[in-house]
PDB file of C-alpha atoms in Angstrom:
ATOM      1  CA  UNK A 220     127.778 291.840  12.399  1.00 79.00           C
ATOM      2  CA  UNK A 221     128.060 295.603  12.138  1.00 84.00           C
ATOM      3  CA  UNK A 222     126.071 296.375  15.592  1.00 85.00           C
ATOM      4  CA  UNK A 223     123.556 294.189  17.899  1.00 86.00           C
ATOM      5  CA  UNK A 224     120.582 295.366  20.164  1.00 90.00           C
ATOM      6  CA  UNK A 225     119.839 293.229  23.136  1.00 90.00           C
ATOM      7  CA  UNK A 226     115.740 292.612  22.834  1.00 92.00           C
ATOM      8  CA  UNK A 227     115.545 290.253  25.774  1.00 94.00           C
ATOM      9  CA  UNK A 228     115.257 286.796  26.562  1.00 90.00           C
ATOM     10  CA  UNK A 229     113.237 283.983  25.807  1.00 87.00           C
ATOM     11  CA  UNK A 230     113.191 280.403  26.681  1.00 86.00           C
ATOM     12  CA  UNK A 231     116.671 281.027  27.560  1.00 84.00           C
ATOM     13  CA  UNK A 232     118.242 282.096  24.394  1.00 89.00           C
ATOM     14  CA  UNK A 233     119.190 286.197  23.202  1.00 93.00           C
ATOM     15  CA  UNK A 234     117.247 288.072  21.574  1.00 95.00           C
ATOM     16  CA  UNK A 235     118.962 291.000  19.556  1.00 95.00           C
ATOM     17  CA  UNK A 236     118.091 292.993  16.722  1.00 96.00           C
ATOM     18  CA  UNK A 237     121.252 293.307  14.622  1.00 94.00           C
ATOM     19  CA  UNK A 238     122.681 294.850  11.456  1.00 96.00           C
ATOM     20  CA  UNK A 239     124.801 293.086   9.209  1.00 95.00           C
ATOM     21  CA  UNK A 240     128.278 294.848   7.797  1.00 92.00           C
ATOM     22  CA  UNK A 241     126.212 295.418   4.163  1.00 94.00           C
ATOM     23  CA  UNK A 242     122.832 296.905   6.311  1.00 93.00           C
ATOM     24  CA  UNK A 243     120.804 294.296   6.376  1.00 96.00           C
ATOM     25  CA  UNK A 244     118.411 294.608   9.478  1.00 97.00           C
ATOM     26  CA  UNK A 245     118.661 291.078  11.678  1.00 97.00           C
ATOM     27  CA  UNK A 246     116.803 289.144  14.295  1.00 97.00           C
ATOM     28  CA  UNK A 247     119.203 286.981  16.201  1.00 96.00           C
ATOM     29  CA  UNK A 248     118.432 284.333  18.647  1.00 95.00           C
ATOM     30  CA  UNK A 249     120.957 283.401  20.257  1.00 92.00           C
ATOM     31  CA  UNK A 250     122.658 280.482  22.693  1.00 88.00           C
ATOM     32  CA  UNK A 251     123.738 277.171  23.241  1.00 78.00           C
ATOM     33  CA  UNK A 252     121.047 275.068  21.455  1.00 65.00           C
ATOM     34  CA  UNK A 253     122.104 272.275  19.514  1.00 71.00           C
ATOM     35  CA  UNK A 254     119.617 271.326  17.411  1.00 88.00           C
ATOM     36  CA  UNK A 255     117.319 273.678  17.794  1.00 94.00           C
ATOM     37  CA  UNK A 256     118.268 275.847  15.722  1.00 95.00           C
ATOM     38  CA  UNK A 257     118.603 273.845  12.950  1.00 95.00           C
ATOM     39  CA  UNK A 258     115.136 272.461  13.187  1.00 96.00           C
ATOM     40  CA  UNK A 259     113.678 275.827  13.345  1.00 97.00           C
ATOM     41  CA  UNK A 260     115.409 276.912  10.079  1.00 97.00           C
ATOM     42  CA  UNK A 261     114.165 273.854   8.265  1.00 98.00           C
ATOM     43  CA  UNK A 262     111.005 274.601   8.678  1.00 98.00           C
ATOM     44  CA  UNK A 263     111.100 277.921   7.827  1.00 98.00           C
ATOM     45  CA  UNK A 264     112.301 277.084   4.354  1.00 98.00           C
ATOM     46  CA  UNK A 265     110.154 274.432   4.159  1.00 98.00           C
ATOM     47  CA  UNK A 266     106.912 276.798   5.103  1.00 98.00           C
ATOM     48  CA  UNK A 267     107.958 279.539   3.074  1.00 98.00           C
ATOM     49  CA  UNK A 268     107.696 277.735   0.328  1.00 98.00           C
ATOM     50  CA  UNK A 269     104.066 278.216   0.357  1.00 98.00           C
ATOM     51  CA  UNK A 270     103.883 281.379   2.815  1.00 98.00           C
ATOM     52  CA  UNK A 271     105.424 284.558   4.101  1.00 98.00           C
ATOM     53  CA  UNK A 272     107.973 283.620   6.404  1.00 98.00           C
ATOM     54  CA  UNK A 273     111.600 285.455   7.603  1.00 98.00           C
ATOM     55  CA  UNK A 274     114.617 284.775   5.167  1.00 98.00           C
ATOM     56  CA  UNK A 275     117.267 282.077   6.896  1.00 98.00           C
ATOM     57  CA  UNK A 276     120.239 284.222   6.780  1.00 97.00           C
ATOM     58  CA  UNK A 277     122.175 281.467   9.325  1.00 95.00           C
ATOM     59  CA  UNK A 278     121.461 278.466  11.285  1.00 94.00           C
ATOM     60  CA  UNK A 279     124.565 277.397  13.176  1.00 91.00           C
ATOM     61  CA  UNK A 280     124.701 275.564  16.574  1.00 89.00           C
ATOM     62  CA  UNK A 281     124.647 278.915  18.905  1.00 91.00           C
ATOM     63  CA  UNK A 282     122.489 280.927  17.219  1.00 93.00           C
ATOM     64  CA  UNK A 283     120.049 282.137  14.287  1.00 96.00           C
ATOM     65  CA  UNK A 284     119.913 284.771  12.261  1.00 97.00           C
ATOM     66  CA  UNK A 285     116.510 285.441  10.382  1.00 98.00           C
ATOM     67  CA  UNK A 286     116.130 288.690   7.851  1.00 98.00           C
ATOM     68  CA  UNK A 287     113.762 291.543  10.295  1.00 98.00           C
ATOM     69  CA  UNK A 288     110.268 291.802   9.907  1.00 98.00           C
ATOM     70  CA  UNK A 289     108.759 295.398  10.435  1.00 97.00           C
ATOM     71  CA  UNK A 290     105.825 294.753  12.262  1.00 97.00           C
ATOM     72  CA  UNK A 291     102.662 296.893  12.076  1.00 98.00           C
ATOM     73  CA  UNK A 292      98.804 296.840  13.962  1.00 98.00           C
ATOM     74  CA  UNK A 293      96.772 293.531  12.860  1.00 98.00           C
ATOM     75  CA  UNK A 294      93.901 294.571  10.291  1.00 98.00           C
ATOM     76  CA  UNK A 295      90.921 292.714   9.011  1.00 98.00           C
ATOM     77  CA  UNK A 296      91.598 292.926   5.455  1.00 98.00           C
ATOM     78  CA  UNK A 297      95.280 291.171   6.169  1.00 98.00           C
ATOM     79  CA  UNK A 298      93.464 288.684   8.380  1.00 98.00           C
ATOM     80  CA  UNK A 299      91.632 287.622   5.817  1.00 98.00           C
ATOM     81  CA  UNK A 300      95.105 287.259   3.440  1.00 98.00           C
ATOM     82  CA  UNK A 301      95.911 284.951   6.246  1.00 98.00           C
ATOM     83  CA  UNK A 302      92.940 283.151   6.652  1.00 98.00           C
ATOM     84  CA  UNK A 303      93.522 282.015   2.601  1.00 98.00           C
ATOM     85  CA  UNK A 304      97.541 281.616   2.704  1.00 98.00           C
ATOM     86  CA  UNK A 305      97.084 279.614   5.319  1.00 98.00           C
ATOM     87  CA  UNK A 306      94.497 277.235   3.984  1.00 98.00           C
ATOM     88  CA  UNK A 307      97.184 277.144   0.727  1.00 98.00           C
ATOM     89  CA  UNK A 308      99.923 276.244   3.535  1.00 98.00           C
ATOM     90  CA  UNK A 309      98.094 273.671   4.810  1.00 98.00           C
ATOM     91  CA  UNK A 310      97.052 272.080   1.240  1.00 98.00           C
ATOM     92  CA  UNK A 311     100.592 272.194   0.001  1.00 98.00           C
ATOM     93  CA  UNK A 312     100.902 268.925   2.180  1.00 98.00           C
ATOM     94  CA  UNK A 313     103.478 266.766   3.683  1.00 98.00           C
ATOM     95  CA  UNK A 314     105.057 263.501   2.591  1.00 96.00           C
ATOM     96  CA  UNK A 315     103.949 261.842   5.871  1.00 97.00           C
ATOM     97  CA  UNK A 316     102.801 262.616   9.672  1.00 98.00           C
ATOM     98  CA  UNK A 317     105.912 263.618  10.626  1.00 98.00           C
ATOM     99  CA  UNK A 318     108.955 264.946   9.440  1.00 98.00           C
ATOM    100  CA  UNK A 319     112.678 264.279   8.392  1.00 96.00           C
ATOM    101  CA  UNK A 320     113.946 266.793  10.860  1.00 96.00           C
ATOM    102  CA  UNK A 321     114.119 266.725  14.667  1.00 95.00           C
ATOM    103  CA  UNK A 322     111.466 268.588  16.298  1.00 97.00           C
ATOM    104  CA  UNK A 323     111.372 270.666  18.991  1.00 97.00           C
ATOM    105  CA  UNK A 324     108.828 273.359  20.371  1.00 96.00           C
ATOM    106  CA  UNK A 325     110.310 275.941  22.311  1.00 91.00           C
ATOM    107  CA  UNK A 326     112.993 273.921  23.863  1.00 91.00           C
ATOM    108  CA  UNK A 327     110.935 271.041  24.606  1.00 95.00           C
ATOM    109  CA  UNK A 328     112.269 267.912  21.747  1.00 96.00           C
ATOM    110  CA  UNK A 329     109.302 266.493  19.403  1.00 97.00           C
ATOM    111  CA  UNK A 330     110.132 263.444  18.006  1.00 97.00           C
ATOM    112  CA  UNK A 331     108.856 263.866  14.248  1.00 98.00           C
ATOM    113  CA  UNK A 332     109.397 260.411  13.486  1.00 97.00           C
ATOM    114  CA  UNK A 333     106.391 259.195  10.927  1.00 95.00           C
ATOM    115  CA  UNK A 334     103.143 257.295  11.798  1.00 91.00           C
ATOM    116  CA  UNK A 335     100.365 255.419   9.483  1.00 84.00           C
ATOM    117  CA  UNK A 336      97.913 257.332  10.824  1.00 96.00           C
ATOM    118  CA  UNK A 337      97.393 260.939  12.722  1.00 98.00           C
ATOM    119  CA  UNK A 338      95.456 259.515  15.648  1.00 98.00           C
ATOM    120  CA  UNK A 339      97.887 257.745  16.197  1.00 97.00           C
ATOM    121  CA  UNK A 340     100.871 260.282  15.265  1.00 98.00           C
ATOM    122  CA  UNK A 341      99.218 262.537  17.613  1.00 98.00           C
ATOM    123  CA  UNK A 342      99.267 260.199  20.874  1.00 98.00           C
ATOM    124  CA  UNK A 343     102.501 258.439  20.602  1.00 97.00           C
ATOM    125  CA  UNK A 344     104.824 261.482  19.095  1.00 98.00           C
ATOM    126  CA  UNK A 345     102.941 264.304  21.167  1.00 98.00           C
ATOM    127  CA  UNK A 346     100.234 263.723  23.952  1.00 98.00           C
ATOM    128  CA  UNK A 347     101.850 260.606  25.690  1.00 98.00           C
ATOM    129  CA  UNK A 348     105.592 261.713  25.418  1.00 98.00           C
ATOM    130  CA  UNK A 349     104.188 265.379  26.964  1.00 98.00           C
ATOM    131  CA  UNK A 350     101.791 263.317  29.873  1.00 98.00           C
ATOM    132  CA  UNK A 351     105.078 261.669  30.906  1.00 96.00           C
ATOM    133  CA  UNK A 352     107.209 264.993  31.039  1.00 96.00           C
ATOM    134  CA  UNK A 353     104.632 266.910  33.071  1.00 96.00           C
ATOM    135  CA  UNK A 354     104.193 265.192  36.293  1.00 93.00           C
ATOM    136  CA  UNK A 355     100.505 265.376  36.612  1.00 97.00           C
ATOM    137  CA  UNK A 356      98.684 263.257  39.234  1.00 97.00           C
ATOM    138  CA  UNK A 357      97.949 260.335  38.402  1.00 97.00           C
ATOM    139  CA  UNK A 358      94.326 260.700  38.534  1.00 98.00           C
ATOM    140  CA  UNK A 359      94.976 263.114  35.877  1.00 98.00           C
ATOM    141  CA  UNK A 360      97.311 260.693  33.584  1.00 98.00           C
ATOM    142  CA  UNK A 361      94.275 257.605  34.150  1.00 98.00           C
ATOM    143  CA  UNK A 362      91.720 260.646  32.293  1.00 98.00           C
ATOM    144  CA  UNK A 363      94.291 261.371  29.200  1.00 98.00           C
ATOM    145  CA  UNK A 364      94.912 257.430  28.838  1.00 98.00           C
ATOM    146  CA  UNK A 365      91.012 257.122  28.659  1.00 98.00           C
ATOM    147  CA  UNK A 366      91.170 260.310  25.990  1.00 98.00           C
ATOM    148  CA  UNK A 367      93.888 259.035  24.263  1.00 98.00           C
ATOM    149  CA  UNK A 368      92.049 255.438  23.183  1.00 98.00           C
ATOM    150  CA  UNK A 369      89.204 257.533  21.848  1.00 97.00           C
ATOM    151  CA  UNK A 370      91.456 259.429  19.219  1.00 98.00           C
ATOM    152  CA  UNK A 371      90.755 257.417  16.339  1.00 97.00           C
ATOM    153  CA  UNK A 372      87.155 257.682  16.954  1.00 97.00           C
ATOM    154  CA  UNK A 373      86.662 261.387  17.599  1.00 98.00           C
ATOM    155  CA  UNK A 374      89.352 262.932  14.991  1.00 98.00           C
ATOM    156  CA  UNK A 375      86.714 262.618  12.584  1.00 97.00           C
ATOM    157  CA  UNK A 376      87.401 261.675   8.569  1.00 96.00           C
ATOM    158  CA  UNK A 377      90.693 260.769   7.616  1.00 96.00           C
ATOM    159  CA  UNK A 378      92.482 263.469   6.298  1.00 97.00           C
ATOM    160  CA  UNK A 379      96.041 263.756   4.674  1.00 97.00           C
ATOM    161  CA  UNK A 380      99.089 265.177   6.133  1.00 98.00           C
ATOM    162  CA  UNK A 381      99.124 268.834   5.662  1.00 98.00           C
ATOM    163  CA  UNK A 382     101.813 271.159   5.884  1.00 98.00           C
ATOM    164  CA  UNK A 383     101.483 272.918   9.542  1.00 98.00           C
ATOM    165  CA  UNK A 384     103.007 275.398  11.656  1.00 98.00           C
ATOM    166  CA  UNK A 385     102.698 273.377  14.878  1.00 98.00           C
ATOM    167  CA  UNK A 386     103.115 276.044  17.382  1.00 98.00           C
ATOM    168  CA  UNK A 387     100.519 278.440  15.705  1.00 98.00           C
ATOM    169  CA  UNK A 388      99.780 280.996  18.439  1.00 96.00           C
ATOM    170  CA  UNK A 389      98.984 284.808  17.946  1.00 96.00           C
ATOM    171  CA  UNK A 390     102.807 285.552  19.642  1.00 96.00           C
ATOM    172  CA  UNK A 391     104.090 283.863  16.164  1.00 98.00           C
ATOM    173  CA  UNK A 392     102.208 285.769  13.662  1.00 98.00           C
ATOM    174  CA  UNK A 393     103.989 288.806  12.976  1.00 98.00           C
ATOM    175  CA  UNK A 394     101.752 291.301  11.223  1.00 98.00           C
ATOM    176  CA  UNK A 395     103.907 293.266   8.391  1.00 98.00           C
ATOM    177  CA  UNK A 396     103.167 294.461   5.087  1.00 97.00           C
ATOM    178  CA  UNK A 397      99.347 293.812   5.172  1.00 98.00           C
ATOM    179  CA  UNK A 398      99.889 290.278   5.446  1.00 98.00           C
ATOM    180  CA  UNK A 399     101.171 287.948   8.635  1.00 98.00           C
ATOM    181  CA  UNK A 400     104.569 286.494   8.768  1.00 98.00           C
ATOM    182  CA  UNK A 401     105.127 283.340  10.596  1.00 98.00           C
ATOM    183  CA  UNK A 402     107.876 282.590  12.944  1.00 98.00           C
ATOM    184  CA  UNK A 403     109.222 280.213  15.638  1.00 97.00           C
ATOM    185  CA  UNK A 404     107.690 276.968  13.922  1.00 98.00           C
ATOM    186  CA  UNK A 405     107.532 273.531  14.952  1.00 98.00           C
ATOM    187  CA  UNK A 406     106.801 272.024  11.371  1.00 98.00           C
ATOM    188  CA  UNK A 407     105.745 268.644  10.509  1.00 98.00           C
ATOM    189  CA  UNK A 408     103.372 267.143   8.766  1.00 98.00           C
ATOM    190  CA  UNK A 409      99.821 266.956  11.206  1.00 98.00           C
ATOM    191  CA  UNK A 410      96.504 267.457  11.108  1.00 98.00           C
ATOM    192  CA  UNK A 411      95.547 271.005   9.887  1.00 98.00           C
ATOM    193  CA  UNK A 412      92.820 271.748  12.611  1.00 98.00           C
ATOM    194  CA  UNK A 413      96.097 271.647  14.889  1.00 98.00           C
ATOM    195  CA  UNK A 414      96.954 274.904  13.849  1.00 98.00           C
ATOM    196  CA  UNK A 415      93.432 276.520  13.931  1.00 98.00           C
ATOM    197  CA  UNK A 416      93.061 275.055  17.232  1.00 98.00           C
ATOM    198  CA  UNK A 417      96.397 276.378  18.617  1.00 98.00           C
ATOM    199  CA  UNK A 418      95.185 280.171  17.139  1.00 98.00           C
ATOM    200  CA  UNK A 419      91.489 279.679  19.509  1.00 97.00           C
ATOM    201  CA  UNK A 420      93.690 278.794  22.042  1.00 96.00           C
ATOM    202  CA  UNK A 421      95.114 282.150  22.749  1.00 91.00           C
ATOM    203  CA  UNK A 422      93.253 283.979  20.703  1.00 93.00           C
ATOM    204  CA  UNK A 423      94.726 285.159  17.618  1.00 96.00           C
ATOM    205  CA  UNK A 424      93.339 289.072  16.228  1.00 97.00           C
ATOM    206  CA  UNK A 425      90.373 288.614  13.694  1.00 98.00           C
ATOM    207  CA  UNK A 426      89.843 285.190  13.847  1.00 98.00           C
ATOM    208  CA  UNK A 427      86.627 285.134  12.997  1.00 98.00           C
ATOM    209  CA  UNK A 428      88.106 286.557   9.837  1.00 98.00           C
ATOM    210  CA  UNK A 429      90.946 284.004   9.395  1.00 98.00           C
ATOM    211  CA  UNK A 430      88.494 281.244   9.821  1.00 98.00           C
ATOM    212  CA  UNK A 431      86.465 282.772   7.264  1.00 98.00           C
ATOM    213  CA  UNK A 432      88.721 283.530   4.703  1.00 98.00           C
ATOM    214  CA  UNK A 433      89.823 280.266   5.529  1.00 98.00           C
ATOM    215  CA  UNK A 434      86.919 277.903   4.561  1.00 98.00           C
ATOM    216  CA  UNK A 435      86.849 279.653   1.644  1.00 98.00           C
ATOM    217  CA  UNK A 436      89.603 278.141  -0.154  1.00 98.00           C
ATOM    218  CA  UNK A 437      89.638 274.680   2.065  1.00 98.00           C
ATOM    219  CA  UNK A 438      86.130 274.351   3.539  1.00 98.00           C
ATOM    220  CA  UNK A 439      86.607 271.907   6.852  1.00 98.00           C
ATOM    221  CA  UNK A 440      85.031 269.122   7.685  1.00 97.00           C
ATOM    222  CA  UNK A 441      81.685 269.024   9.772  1.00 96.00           C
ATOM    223  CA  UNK A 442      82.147 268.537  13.930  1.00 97.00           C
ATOM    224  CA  UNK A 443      85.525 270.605  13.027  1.00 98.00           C
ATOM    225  CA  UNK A 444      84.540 272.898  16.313  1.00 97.00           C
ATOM    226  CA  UNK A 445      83.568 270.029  18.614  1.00 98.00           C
ATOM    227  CA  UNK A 446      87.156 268.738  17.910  1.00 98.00           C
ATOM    228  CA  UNK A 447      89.295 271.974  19.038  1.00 98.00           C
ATOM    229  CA  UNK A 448      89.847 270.679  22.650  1.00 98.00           C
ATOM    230  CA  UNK A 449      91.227 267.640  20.780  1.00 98.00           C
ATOM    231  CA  UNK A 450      93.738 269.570  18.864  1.00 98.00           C
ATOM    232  CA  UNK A 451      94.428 272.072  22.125  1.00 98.00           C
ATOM    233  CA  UNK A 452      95.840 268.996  23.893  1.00 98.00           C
ATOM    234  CA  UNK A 453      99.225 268.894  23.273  1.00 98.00           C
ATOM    235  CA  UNK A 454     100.029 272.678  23.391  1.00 98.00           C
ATOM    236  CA  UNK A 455      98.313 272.600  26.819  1.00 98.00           C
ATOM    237  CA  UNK A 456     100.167 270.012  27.905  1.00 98.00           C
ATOM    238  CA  UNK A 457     103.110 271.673  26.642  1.00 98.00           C
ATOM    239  CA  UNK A 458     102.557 274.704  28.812  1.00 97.00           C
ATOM    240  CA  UNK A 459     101.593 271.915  31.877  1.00 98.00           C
ATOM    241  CA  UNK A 460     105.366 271.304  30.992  1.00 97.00           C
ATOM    242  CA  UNK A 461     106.977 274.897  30.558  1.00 96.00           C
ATOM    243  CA  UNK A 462     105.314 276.632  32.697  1.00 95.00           C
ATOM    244  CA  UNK A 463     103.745 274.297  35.842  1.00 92.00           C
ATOM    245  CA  UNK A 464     100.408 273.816  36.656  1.00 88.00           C
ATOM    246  CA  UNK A 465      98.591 277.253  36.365  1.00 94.00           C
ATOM    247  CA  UNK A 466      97.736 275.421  32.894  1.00 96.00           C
ATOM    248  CA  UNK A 467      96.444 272.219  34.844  1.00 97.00           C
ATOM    249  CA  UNK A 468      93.053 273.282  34.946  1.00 97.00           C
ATOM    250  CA  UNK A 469      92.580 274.033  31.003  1.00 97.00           C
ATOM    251  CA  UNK A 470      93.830 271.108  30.199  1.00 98.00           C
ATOM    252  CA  UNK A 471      91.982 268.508  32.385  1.00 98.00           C
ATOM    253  CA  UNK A 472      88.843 270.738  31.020  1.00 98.00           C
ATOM    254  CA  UNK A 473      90.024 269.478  27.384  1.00 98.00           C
ATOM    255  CA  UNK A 474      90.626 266.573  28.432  1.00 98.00           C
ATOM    256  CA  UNK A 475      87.238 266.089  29.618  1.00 98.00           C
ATOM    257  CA  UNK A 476      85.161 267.520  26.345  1.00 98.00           C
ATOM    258  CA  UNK A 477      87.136 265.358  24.174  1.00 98.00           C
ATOM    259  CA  UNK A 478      85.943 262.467  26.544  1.00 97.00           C
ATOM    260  CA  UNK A 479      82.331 264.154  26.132  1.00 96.00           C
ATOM    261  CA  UNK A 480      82.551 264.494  22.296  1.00 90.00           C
TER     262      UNK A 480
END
């Protein structure tokens, strides 16, 4: 590495923007992180084979070193790109619920091991493990218990696995080049309203235009909408986790809709 430019910190790793000794421009993250790192760069590879995503330049156990993405001011018209590269992501599909990798989001392990069915991939590899980890009340754990038998009636039609992001907020769409480049996955194979749920859940720029663009080339099935608390579950929980329990209150609100729907 020819130079390095300290960006910050996040989740406890480095952030630098680096050059390489040939000129190639670099985002580093860097730190102890076992696995982490590894997981992150198999997904990558196994996203971009369908979708803009960095080059994998190096995955080793203390850090990772992605090709630099110029970023530039979201527009509709590369919205829109998204909305139907995303919908092609998502239809490239996955071998199972699950995948052959460890997972992890942020630092937070997944376990990615594969289940028959998504409802029930969905409470026993992400809401149940993340109720345990965030020390709710147990007034609170009783309500996601009663949520979590309901998941195979209220995830509507069976779908196949499709090929997902997992951690799809607007902080990991990088906007470059007229189209978005995604970062920082948590791959797997899920359910794709996961992702559109995770970009409502934040809100994401032009999604009214993603979603659009969207349907076009993989319409969704009807109740979809009614079924985004459903999908915003784990990610809230995740932040129940992360961050304490300033994100208490979303989540017991999503966990009462999906116990309305």
């Amino acid at each position: 590495m020819r130079s390095t430019e300290e960006l910050g910190r996040s989740h406890g790793w480095r952030l630098q923007r680096g050059v390489l000794d040939d000129g190639r421009v670099v985002f580093v993250k860097a730190g102890a992180a076992s696995r982490v790192f590894a997981s992150e760069a198999a997904g990558l590879r196994w996203l971009g084979e369908v979708v803009a995503v960095p080059e994998v330049i190096e995955a080793g156990p203390d850090r990772l070193v992605l090709s630099w993405v110029e970023e530039e001011r979201p527009s509709a018209a590369a919205a829109e790109r998204f909305g139907r590269d995303l919908a092609r992501m998502h239809l490239a599909g996955a071998d199972a619920f699950g995948a052959p990798w460890p997972g992890f989001i942020a630092e937070l392990p997944m376990d990615n091991t594969p289940a028959g069915d998504w409802p029930a991939f969905y409470a026993e590899r992400r809401v149940l493990p993340f109720a345990r980890m965030a020390r709710l009340p147990s007034g609170d754990l009783a309500l996601i218990d009663r949520a979590v038998e309901r998941f195979a009636e209220v995830a509507g039609e069976p779908e196949p696995p499709a090929r997902i992001h997992g951690d799809l907020w607007s902080g990991n769409l990088l906007w470059s080049g007229g189209r978005v480049v995604l970062v920082d996955p948590a791959a797997h194979g899920g359910h794709r309203e996961t992702d559109l749920a995770m970009l409502a859940l934040f809100g994401a720029p032009y999604l009214d235009r993603i979603l659009g663009a969207y349907q076009e080339v993989a319409p969704l099935a009807g109740g979809w909408r009614e079924r985004v608390p459903l999908h915003q579950l784990h990610p809230l929980l995740v932040h129940v986790v992360l961050f304490g329990g300033s994100y208490r209150a979303g989540l017991m609100d999503a966990v009462g809709e999906v116990l309305a729907i």
